[in-house]
Amino acid sequence: MVHPFLSRGAGAADIVEAKQTNSLRWSTLPRDILTAVARRLNSSVELLRLRAVCSSWRSSLPLPPKPFHSFLKLPFPNARYYDLNPNNRPGYLCLFQSTVYRLSPLASSKNGWLLKLSDTQKPNTFSLLNPLSTSKFKTTRPNFPKQINLLDYRISEICKSYTLKFVDQENPLEQTESVLIRRVAVLSDYTIDGDGVGDNFVVLLLRYGGDLEAWRFGEEKWTSIEGDDNRFDEVLCCGGKCYAIDYAGDLSVFDSGLNLIKRFSDRFVMCCQPRQRKILVEFNGYLYVFDKTSDLDAEFYYDHWEDEYVMNWKEYDMPLRLKIFKLNEKNGGGWDYVGSLGDGVFFLGDDVTFGIWKKDYGCKGDCIYLTDECFVQLEEGEFGEDTGVYDLNECKIVALAECPEYARVFWPPPSWFLDSASSG
């Protein structure tokens, strides 16, 4: 590929060489064009990789600033969350961000590996998280690297997820999440070059029970978002819009100013059971809803080790059921039933939802990875904790920890990753 521009700083020798070879050095790309390219990148990692091309580009492009919303302090919401700070300690509510990445070797883009990293308050350090939850991942593999140079791999950002935690003022490492929070979403037009800081930056908080609140950057209080006569069951932000679906199956669409712009009413996906839940996923430009129902007839037993009641799900072939619908905005809108995901693979986590194509990871398609209390209870932090796979093609559901053929998209780390990390 040949770029058609000469840098203003290019000398006569560069011009002569360019004429003789009919090409120009990429290092001479004008700064304004390079900046325009950087503005179209989706993540700070992509900007770092762009800067790594040559010294000229590093001098032209500044390091990406730390996102202004990292560890952002927020006021406490209107609804009471008794378990965030039960002892009334001095502290504050803080927004934490995690990112799911796809890694693959530099020599090939096939057989990618999913990795979830969370920002920490230490510069240039991250925590490795369980892919579908907010718990820190514990690995006992002796050859797992303590440091990862992301420039050693092809890397792309899949999605971001957010959590709200209470941070103890005297001991910031003491952080508490609330079990009453169902989902935290962020609606933002923030860019990696720092433009638009604070403009239309909104945090949405969905509470178990259906209360939905929003906090806009710079405001002192949260604002309650009202639906029709039903409480909200799920919220998702993508493409500059906020989607909130209620228990009756009605979907409300809000713009970046949280103004209601559309409402799709379709009672085909309404909730009618206490253990039923809807989960929204955006993939390949389409909006999906997964209607999940746990088996109400399943038996529970008291697990003294976990100090809680656990479903005896092994007595049942299908401890939960899923129905899938895709939003059809034509003719007034509604949900179309989806019987197969084809080559798609979907992930329904505690704090994150996303989809991938099987060809990019060498995994099985037409599958749904999800977290649910019905799966085998492992020690917190172990891989596969509370996670299972719903195989639509084979009509079966299995615990991820018991099926390595499904787990390899997450674990164990591929040999190319361990080899490159140890050699680095």
Tab-separated table of C-alpha atoms in Angstrom:
chain	number	residue	atom	x	y	z
A	1	MET	CA	0.000	0.000	0.000
A	2	VAL	CA	1.311	3.456	-0.916
A	3	HIS	CA	0.190	6.650	0.761
A	4	PRO	CA	-0.119	9.680	-1.530
A	5	PHE	CA	1.164	12.355	0.828
A	6	LEU	CA	4.585	13.654	1.785
A	7	SER	CA	5.281	15.031	5.219
A	8	ARG	CA	6.055	18.702	5.259
A	9	GLY	CA	9.319	17.740	6.910
A	10	ALA	CA	10.396	15.350	4.123
A	11	GLY	CA	13.684	16.276	2.502
A	12	ALA	CA	14.835	16.218	-1.141
A	13	ALA	CA	16.444	12.792	-0.730
A	14	ASP	CA	13.119	11.372	0.423
A	15	ILE	CA	11.370	12.849	-2.616
A	16	VAL	CA	13.997	11.461	-5.034
A	17	GLU	CA	13.789	8.032	-3.415
A	18	ALA	CA	9.995	8.142	-3.521
A	19	LYS	CA	10.029	8.970	-7.249
A	20	GLN	CA	12.494	6.177	-7.984
A	21	THR	CA	10.587	3.509	-6.038
A	22	ASN	CA	7.140	4.951	-6.722
A	23	SER	CA	6.402	4.653	-3.004
A	24	LEU	CA	6.586	6.748	0.125
A	25	ARG	CA	7.628	5.797	3.612
A	26	TRP	CA	4.749	5.381	6.047
A	27	SER	CA	6.824	7.248	8.610
A	28	THR	CA	6.346	10.409	6.525
A	29	LEU	CA	2.562	10.333	6.819
A	30	PRO	CA	1.407	13.884	7.723
A	31	ARG	CA	0.433	14.402	11.328
A	32	ASP	CA	-3.090	15.617	10.504
A	33	ILE	CA	-3.836	12.419	8.573
A	34	LEU	CA	-2.302	10.286	11.316
A	35	THR	CA	-4.439	12.083	13.902
A	36	ALA	CA	-7.538	11.497	11.781
A	37	VAL	CA	-6.733	7.786	11.714
A	38	ALA	CA	-6.244	7.727	15.493
A	39	ARG	CA	-9.631	9.354	16.046
A	40	ARG	CA	-11.290	6.406	14.326
A	41	LEU	CA	-9.796	3.825	16.644
A	42	ASN	CA	-12.041	2.189	19.191
A	43	SER	CA	-9.729	1.621	22.129
A	44	SER	CA	-6.571	2.849	23.813
A	45	VAL	CA	-4.885	-0.487	22.993
A	46	GLU	CA	-5.367	0.172	19.276
A	47	LEU	CA	-3.823	3.620	19.733
A	48	LEU	CA	-0.826	2.096	21.507
A	49	ARG	CA	-0.348	-0.353	18.637
A	50	LEU	CA	-0.549	2.499	16.135
A	51	ARG	CA	2.142	4.427	18.040
A	52	ALA	CA	4.344	1.321	18.053
A	53	VAL	CA	4.730	1.326	14.245
A	54	CYS	CA	7.684	3.750	14.233
A	55	SER	CA	9.342	6.521	16.217
A	56	SER	CA	7.840	9.172	13.943
A	57	TRP	CA	4.327	8.059	14.758
A	58	ARG	CA	5.125	7.854	18.467
A	59	SER	CA	6.295	11.462	18.420
A	60	SER	CA	3.195	12.555	16.489
A	61	LEU	CA	0.622	10.780	18.635
A	62	PRO	CA	0.428	11.324	22.402
A	63	LEU	CA	-0.181	8.476	24.786
A	64	PRO	CA	-3.882	7.804	25.336
A	65	PRO	CA	-5.077	9.537	28.484
A	66	LYS	CA	-6.511	7.430	31.263
A	67	PRO	CA	-10.293	7.479	30.791
A	68	PHE	CA	-11.749	10.201	32.937
A	69	HIS	CA	-14.409	7.785	34.200
A	70	SER	CA	-11.886	5.275	35.582
A	71	PHE	CA	-12.583	4.998	39.321
A	72	LEU	CA	-15.087	7.832	39.013
A	73	LYS	CA	-16.741	8.749	42.318
A	74	LEU	CA	-20.531	8.851	42.162
A	75	PRO	CA	-23.261	9.925	44.588
A	76	PHE	CA	-25.239	7.168	46.230
A	77	PRO	CA	-28.412	6.203	44.330
A	78	ASN	CA	-31.901	7.000	45.509
A	79	ALA	CA	-32.772	3.377	46.228
A	80	ARG	CA	-31.240	1.954	49.366
A	81	TYR	CA	-28.546	-0.712	48.977
A	82	TYR	CA	-28.107	-1.921	52.530
A	83	ASP	CA	-25.298	-4.350	51.684
A	84	LEU	CA	-22.993	-1.762	50.087
A	85	ASN	CA	-22.054	-0.238	53.427
A	86	PRO	CA	-23.828	-2.062	56.254
A	87	ASN	CA	-21.566	-0.622	58.957
A	88	ASN	CA	-21.846	3.007	57.775
A	89	ARG	CA	-18.122	3.346	57.190
A	90	PRO	CA	-16.793	6.540	55.593
A	91	GLY	CA	-16.376	5.955	51.877
A	92	TYR	CA	-17.747	6.535	48.426
A	93	LEU	CA	-19.369	4.824	45.446
A	94	CYS	CA	-16.970	4.150	42.569
A	95	LEU	CA	-17.357	3.071	38.934
A	96	PHE	CA	-15.037	0.248	37.802
A	97	GLN	CA	-14.466	-0.701	34.178
A	98	SER	CA	-13.453	-4.068	32.701
A	99	THR	CA	-12.677	-4.970	29.092
A	100	VAL	CA	-13.004	-8.242	27.188
A	101	TYR	CA	-10.249	-8.626	24.580
A	102	ARG	CA	-9.623	-11.051	21.770
A	103	LEU	CA	-5.973	-12.125	21.525
A	104	SER	CA	-4.406	-14.066	18.669
A	105	PRO	CA	-0.798	-14.636	17.536
A	106	LEU	CA	0.819	-12.029	15.302
A	107	ALA	CA	1.310	-14.574	12.543
A	108	SER	CA	-2.359	-15.544	12.332
A	109	SER	CA	-5.746	-14.145	13.263
A	110	LYS	CA	-7.331	-17.581	13.723
A	111	ASN	CA	-8.036	-19.387	16.990
A	112	GLY	CA	-8.429	-16.302	19.128
A	113	TRP	CA	-8.512	-16.346	22.917
A	114	LEU	CA	-10.867	-14.333	25.138
A	115	LEU	CA	-9.311	-12.427	28.012
A	116	LYS	CA	-11.035	-10.133	30.511
A	117	LEU	CA	-8.993	-7.455	32.263
A	118	SER	CA	-10.050	-4.914	34.860
A	119	ASP	CA	-8.369	-1.592	35.565
A	120	THR	CA	-6.641	-1.225	38.919
A	121	GLN	CA	-5.608	1.854	40.807
A	122	LYS	CA	-1.941	1.007	40.196
A	123	PRO	CA	-0.515	2.516	36.982
A	124	ASN	CA	-0.213	0.095	34.020
A	125	THR	CA	-1.563	-2.860	35.988
A	126	PHE	CA	-4.683	-4.929	35.455
A	127	SER	CA	-6.559	-7.671	37.231
A	128	LEU	CA	-7.431	-10.873	35.390
A	129	LEU	CA	-11.134	-11.598	35.859
A	130	ASN	CA	-13.381	-14.540	35.241
A	131	PRO	CA	-14.745	-13.860	31.747
A	132	LEU	CA	-18.418	-13.786	32.722
A	133	SER	CA	-18.267	-12.424	36.257
A	134	THR	CA	-16.568	-9.745	38.330
A	135	SER	CA	-14.541	-12.128	40.510
A	136	LYS	CA	-10.771	-12.134	40.202
A	137	PHE	CA	-9.389	-15.164	38.443
A	138	LYS	CA	-7.022	-17.414	40.344
A	139	THR	CA	-4.596	-19.452	38.292
A	140	THR	CA	-2.242	-22.070	39.691
A	141	ARG	CA	-0.411	-22.653	36.416
A	142	PRO	CA	3.303	-22.077	37.115
A	143	ASN	CA	3.987	-20.869	33.567
A	144	PHE	CA	1.227	-18.261	33.486
A	145	PRO	CA	2.944	-14.870	33.004
A	146	LYS	CA	2.759	-12.159	35.620
A	147	GLN	CA	3.212	-9.543	32.912
A	148	ILE	CA	1.566	-9.379	29.492
A	149	ASN	CA	2.823	-7.165	26.686
A	150	LEU	CA	-0.238	-6.584	24.524
A	151	LEU	CA	1.978	-5.444	21.653
A	152	ASP	CA	3.119	-9.058	21.252
A	153	TYR	CA	-0.288	-10.133	19.936
A	154	ARG	CA	-3.059	-9.229	17.578
A	155	ILE	CA	-5.593	-7.700	19.920
A	156	SER	CA	-9.062	-6.293	19.510
A	157	GLU	CA	-11.579	-5.059	22.007
A	158	ILE	CA	-14.805	-7.056	22.201
A	159	CYS	CA	-16.733	-5.014	24.751
A	160	LYS	CA	-16.599	-3.211	28.074
A	161	SER	CA	-18.443	-3.896	31.301
A	162	TYR	CA	-18.999	-1.844	34.422
A	163	THR	CA	-19.595	-2.375	38.120
A	164	LEU	CA	-20.349	-0.087	41.049
A	165	LYS	CA	-18.573	-0.712	44.333
A	166	PHE	CA	-18.428	0.901	47.730
A	167	VAL	CA	-14.822	1.882	48.502
A	168	ASP	CA	-13.694	2.264	52.096
A	169	GLN	CA	-12.177	5.712	52.505
A	170	GLU	CA	-9.565	4.566	55.018
A	171	ASN	CA	-8.678	1.394	53.124
A	172	PRO	CA	-9.390	1.799	49.384
A	173	LEU	CA	-8.604	-1.871	48.765
A	174	GLU	CA	-11.716	-2.739	50.778
A	175	GLN	CA	-14.380	-2.756	48.062
A	176	THR	CA	-17.938	-4.060	48.297
A	177	GLU	CA	-20.445	-4.928	45.580
A	178	SER	CA	-24.183	-5.113	46.136
A	179	VAL	CA	-26.123	-8.291	45.393
A	180	LEU	CA	-29.127	-6.046	44.766
A	181	ILE	CA	-27.585	-4.596	41.598
A	182	ARG	CA	-28.605	-6.476	38.475
A	183	ARG	CA	-26.822	-4.451	35.787
A	184	VAL	CA	-24.640	-1.357	35.386
A	185	ALA	CA	-24.457	0.231	31.933
A	186	VAL	CA	-22.748	3.328	30.576
A	187	LEU	CA	-24.039	5.565	27.793
A	188	SER	CA	-21.196	7.742	26.519
A	189	ASP	CA	-19.721	9.458	23.493
A	190	TYR	CA	-16.310	9.638	25.166
A	191	THR	CA	-13.405	9.082	22.735
A	192	ILE	CA	-9.875	7.857	23.381
A	193	ASP	CA	-8.366	11.188	22.354
A	194	GLY	CA	-10.192	12.843	25.236
A	195	ASP	CA	-12.733	14.815	23.216
A	196	GLY	CA	-16.187	15.100	24.687
A	197	VAL	CA	-15.135	14.456	28.273
A	198	GLY	CA	-18.281	14.469	30.340
A	199	ASP	CA	-20.587	15.143	27.385
A	200	ASN	CA	-23.503	12.724	27.518
A	201	PHE	CA	-21.737	10.445	29.974
A	202	VAL	CA	-24.495	8.605	31.808
A	203	VAL	CA	-24.346	5.680	34.235
A	204	LEU	CA	-27.455	3.497	34.406
A	205	LEU	CA	-28.146	1.312	37.408
A	206	LEU	CA	-30.730	-1.471	37.320
A	207	ARG	CA	-31.767	-2.904	40.650
A	208	TYR	CA	-33.265	-6.314	41.275
A	209	GLY	CA	-36.929	-5.515	41.538
A	210	GLY	CA	-36.945	-3.353	38.425
A	211	ASP	CA	-35.920	0.135	39.572
A	212	LEU	CA	-33.832	1.909	36.914
A	213	GLU	CA	-31.830	5.024	37.815
A	214	ALA	CA	-29.494	7.251	35.801
A	215	TRP	CA	-26.656	9.546	36.812
A	216	ARG	CA	-25.236	12.108	34.426
A	217	PHE	CA	-21.651	13.307	34.810
A	218	GLY	CA	-21.535	16.452	36.950
A	219	GLU	CA	-24.929	16.018	38.567
A	220	GLU	CA	-25.385	15.588	42.303
A	221	LYS	CA	-28.300	13.155	42.260
A	222	TRP	CA	-29.573	10.134	40.409
A	223	THR	CA	-32.754	10.329	38.329
A	224	SER	CA	-35.364	7.582	38.254
A	225	ILE	CA	-36.406	6.352	34.802
A	226	GLU	CA	-40.037	5.402	34.593
A	227	GLY	CA	-41.457	2.777	32.266
A	228	ASP	CA	-45.107	2.062	31.610
A	229	ASP	CA	-46.745	0.158	34.416
A	230	ASN	CA	-43.990	-2.434	34.559
A	231	ARG	CA	-40.586	-2.579	36.134
A	232	PHE	CA	-37.480	-3.015	34.011
A	233	ASP	CA	-35.815	-6.401	33.675
A	234	GLU	CA	-32.673	-5.524	31.663
A	235	VAL	CA	-30.775	-2.522	30.312
A	236	LEU	CA	-28.157	-2.279	27.549
A	237	CYS	CA	-26.295	0.676	26.010
A	238	CYS	CA	-24.918	0.478	22.475
A	239	GLY	CA	-24.700	2.658	19.384
A	240	GLY	CA	-25.340	5.838	21.365
A	241	LYS	CA	-28.713	4.560	22.607
A	242	CYS	CA	-30.076	2.949	25.743
A	243	TYR	CA	-32.375	-0.074	25.496
A	244	ALA	CA	-34.478	-1.079	28.507
A	245	ILE	CA	-36.909	-3.992	28.464
A	246	ASP	CA	-39.520	-4.478	31.152
A	247	TYR	CA	-41.172	-7.550	32.618
A	248	ALA	CA	-44.033	-7.352	30.110
A	249	GLY	CA	-41.656	-7.528	27.138
A	250	ASP	CA	-41.999	-3.868	26.143
A	251	LEU	CA	-38.732	-2.363	24.881
A	252	SER	CA	-38.035	1.341	25.487
A	253	VAL	CA	-35.330	3.079	23.440
A	254	PHE	CA	-33.698	6.253	24.786
A	255	ASP	CA	-31.289	8.647	23.103
A	256	SER	CA	-28.098	9.973	24.708
A	257	GLY	CA	-30.153	12.577	26.551
A	258	LEU	CA	-32.357	9.793	27.955
A	259	ASN	CA	-35.312	11.015	25.932
A	260	LEU	CA	-37.697	8.217	24.936
A	261	ILE	CA	-37.556	7.932	21.136
A	262	LYS	CA	-39.241	4.560	20.501
A	263	ARG	CA	-41.201	1.876	22.273
A	264	PHE	CA	-41.768	-1.620	20.948
A	265	SER	CA	-44.584	-3.545	22.567
A	266	ASP	CA	-44.578	-7.325	22.242
A	267	ARG	CA	-46.004	-9.394	25.071
A	268	PHE	CA	-44.663	-12.565	23.467
A	269	VAL	CA	-41.600	-12.307	25.719
A	270	MET	CA	-43.364	-11.152	28.867
A	271	CYS	CA	-42.228	-12.507	32.244
A	272	CYS	CA	-44.820	-14.634	33.971
A	273	GLN	CA	-42.670	-16.666	36.387
A	274	PRO	CA	-40.620	-15.549	39.408
A	275	ARG	CA	-37.445	-17.233	38.131
A	276	GLN	CA	-37.678	-15.788	34.638
A	277	ARG	CA	-35.317	-13.142	33.325
A	278	LYS	CA	-34.576	-11.389	30.042
A	279	ILE	CA	-31.037	-10.611	28.882
A	280	LEU	CA	-30.206	-8.187	26.064
A	281	VAL	CA	-27.276	-8.693	23.678
A	282	GLU	CA	-26.129	-6.600	20.712
A	283	PHE	CA	-24.323	-8.559	18.018
A	284	ASN	CA	-23.531	-7.885	14.377
A	285	GLY	CA	-25.822	-4.855	14.315
A	286	TYR	CA	-28.859	-6.667	15.727
A	287	LEU	CA	-30.463	-6.638	19.164
A	288	TYR	CA	-31.311	-9.992	20.731
A	289	VAL	CA	-33.205	-10.867	23.881
A	290	PHE	CA	-32.633	-14.153	25.690
A	291	ASP	CA	-35.602	-15.218	27.781
A	292	LYS	CA	-34.181	-17.404	30.558
A	293	THR	CA	-36.337	-19.454	32.893
A	294	SER	CA	-34.943	-21.602	35.699
A	295	ASP	CA	-36.713	-24.872	36.421
A	296	LEU	CA	-39.312	-24.145	39.088
A	297	ASP	CA	-39.718	-27.853	39.847
A	298	ALA	CA	-36.059	-28.416	40.577
A	299	GLU	CA	-35.074	-29.565	44.049
A	300	PHE	CA	-32.761	-27.522	46.247
A	301	TYR	CA	-30.478	-28.694	49.016
A	302	TYR	CA	-28.585	-26.769	51.670
A	303	ASP	CA	-24.848	-26.589	50.973
A	304	HIS	CA	-23.139	-26.094	54.324
A	305	TRP	CA	-19.849	-25.231	52.629
A	306	GLU	CA	-21.445	-22.451	50.572
A	307	ASP	CA	-23.902	-21.599	53.374
A	308	GLU	CA	-26.769	-21.345	50.903
A	309	TYR	CA	-29.388	-23.383	49.078
A	310	VAL	CA	-28.167	-24.867	45.793
A	311	MET	CA	-30.227	-26.406	42.987
A	312	ASN	CA	-29.729	-30.150	42.622
A	313	TRP	CA	-29.589	-29.591	38.881
A	314	LYS	CA	-27.920	-32.896	37.984
A	315	GLU	CA	-31.271	-34.578	38.558
A	316	TYR	CA	-32.631	-32.686	35.562
A	317	ASP	CA	-31.693	-32.755	31.900
A	318	MET	CA	-32.504	-29.044	31.470
A	319	PRO	CA	-32.213	-27.075	34.744
A	320	LEU	CA	-33.058	-23.906	32.814
A	321	ARG	CA	-34.615	-22.993	29.506
A	322	LEU	CA	-33.785	-20.300	26.981
A	323	LYS	CA	-35.850	-18.715	24.248
A	324	ILE	CA	-34.157	-16.346	21.814
A	325	PHE	CA	-35.707	-13.429	19.939
A	326	LYS	CA	-34.295	-10.807	17.568
A	327	LEU	CA	-35.674	-7.294	17.319
A	328	ASN	CA	-37.480	-6.560	14.067
A	329	GLU	CA	-37.968	-2.823	13.721
A	330	LYS	CA	-40.062	-3.097	10.558
A	331	ASN	CA	-43.847	-2.747	10.553
A	332	GLY	CA	-44.003	-1.238	14.005
A	333	GLY	CA	-41.385	-3.499	15.540
A	334	GLY	CA	-41.508	-6.685	17.543
A	335	TRP	CA	-39.506	-9.763	18.461
A	336	ASP	CA	-38.886	-12.550	15.935
A	337	TYR	CA	-38.242	-16.006	17.349
A	338	VAL	CA	-34.733	-17.368	16.680
A	339	GLY	CA	-34.380	-21.145	16.559
A	340	SER	CA	-30.660	-21.282	15.802
A	341	LEU	CA	-27.658	-18.991	16.187
A	342	GLY	CA	-25.818	-20.658	13.297
A	343	ASP	CA	-22.118	-19.831	13.560
A	344	GLY	CA	-22.734	-17.350	16.359
A	345	VAL	CA	-21.668	-17.871	19.969
A	346	PHE	CA	-23.230	-15.746	22.723
A	347	PHE	CA	-22.092	-14.946	26.251
A	348	LEU	CA	-24.506	-13.941	29.013
A	349	GLY	CA	-22.498	-12.909	32.080
A	350	ASP	CA	-23.166	-11.275	35.416
A	351	ASP	CA	-21.845	-7.928	34.205
A	352	VAL	CA	-21.357	-8.358	30.446
A	353	THR	CA	-23.085	-9.722	27.335
A	354	PHE	CA	-21.597	-10.136	23.845
A	355	GLY	CA	-21.413	-12.387	20.791
A	356	ILE	CA	-18.627	-13.765	18.584
A	357	TRP	CA	-18.231	-15.858	15.410
A	358	LYS	CA	-16.973	-19.407	15.932
A	359	LYS	CA	-14.530	-19.172	12.990
A	360	ASP	CA	-12.506	-16.541	14.867
A	361	TYR	CA	-11.932	-18.805	17.854
A	362	GLY	CA	-12.011	-22.373	16.600
A	363	CYS	CA	-14.881	-23.171	18.938
A	364	LYS	CA	-18.292	-24.731	18.456
A	365	GLY	CA	-21.098	-22.525	17.154
A	366	ASP	CA	-24.788	-22.321	18.064
A	367	CYS	CA	-23.884	-22.196	21.765
A	368	ILE	CA	-24.665	-19.884	24.668
A	369	TYR	CA	-22.292	-19.443	27.614
A	370	LEU	CA	-24.055	-18.161	30.703
A	371	THR	CA	-23.829	-17.784	34.454
A	372	ASP	CA	-26.489	-19.228	36.703
A	373	GLU	CA	-26.730	-20.583	40.230
A	374	CYS	CA	-27.781	-23.994	38.916
A	375	PHE	CA	-24.271	-24.898	37.812
A	376	VAL	CA	-21.569	-26.619	39.822
A	377	GLN	CA	-20.431	-24.422	42.661
A	378	LEU	CA	-16.663	-23.985	42.569
A	379	GLU	CA	-14.457	-22.004	44.893
A	380	GLU	CA	-14.718	-18.301	44.144
A	381	GLY	CA	-12.158	-17.273	41.540
A	382	GLU	CA	-11.780	-20.719	39.968
A	383	PHE	CA	-12.309	-20.908	36.247
A	384	GLY	CA	-15.850	-21.899	35.305
A	385	GLU	CA	-17.360	-20.636	38.558
A	386	ASP	CA	-21.187	-20.743	38.200
A	387	THR	CA	-20.861	-20.984	34.406
A	388	GLY	CA	-22.458	-23.365	31.923
A	389	VAL	CA	-23.007	-23.864	28.206
A	390	TYR	CA	-26.330	-24.228	26.441
A	391	ASP	CA	-25.749	-26.156	23.196
A	392	LEU	CA	-28.702	-25.407	20.925
A	393	ASN	CA	-27.626	-27.867	18.260
A	394	GLU	CA	-27.425	-30.827	20.636
A	395	CYS	CA	-30.202	-29.560	22.951
A	396	LYS	CA	-28.137	-29.986	26.101
A	397	ILE	CA	-26.782	-27.880	28.912
A	398	VAL	CA	-23.542	-28.630	30.762
A	399	ALA	CA	-21.343	-27.077	33.443
A	400	LEU	CA	-18.331	-25.410	31.848
A	401	ALA	CA	-15.882	-26.824	34.414
A	402	GLU	CA	-16.802	-30.348	33.325
A	403	CYS	CA	-16.461	-29.854	29.557
A	404	PRO	CA	-12.980	-28.830	28.344
A	405	GLU	CA	-14.113	-28.882	24.705
A	406	TYR	CA	-16.370	-25.896	25.420
A	407	ALA	CA	-14.039	-24.165	27.868
A	408	ARG	CA	-11.016	-23.733	25.589
A	409	VAL	CA	-12.248	-20.402	24.243
A	410	PHE	CA	-11.450	-19.169	27.791
A	411	TRP	CA	-9.183	-21.751	29.404
A	412	PRO	CA	-6.555	-23.137	29.420
A	413	PRO	CA	-4.419	-20.440	27.768
A	414	PRO	CA	-3.342	-21.463	24.260
A	415	SER	CA	0.225	-22.669	23.763
A	416	TRP	CA	1.108	-19.696	21.521
A	417	PHE	CA	0.251	-17.328	24.374
A	418	LEU	CA	2.274	-19.174	27.002
A	419	ASP	CA	5.239	-19.630	24.636
A	420	SER	CA	5.381	-15.982	23.591
A	421	ALA	CA	4.876	-14.740	27.148
A	422	SER	CA	7.685	-16.938	28.519
A	423	SER	CA	10.063	-15.986	25.730
A	424	GLY	CA	9.349	-12.280	26.305
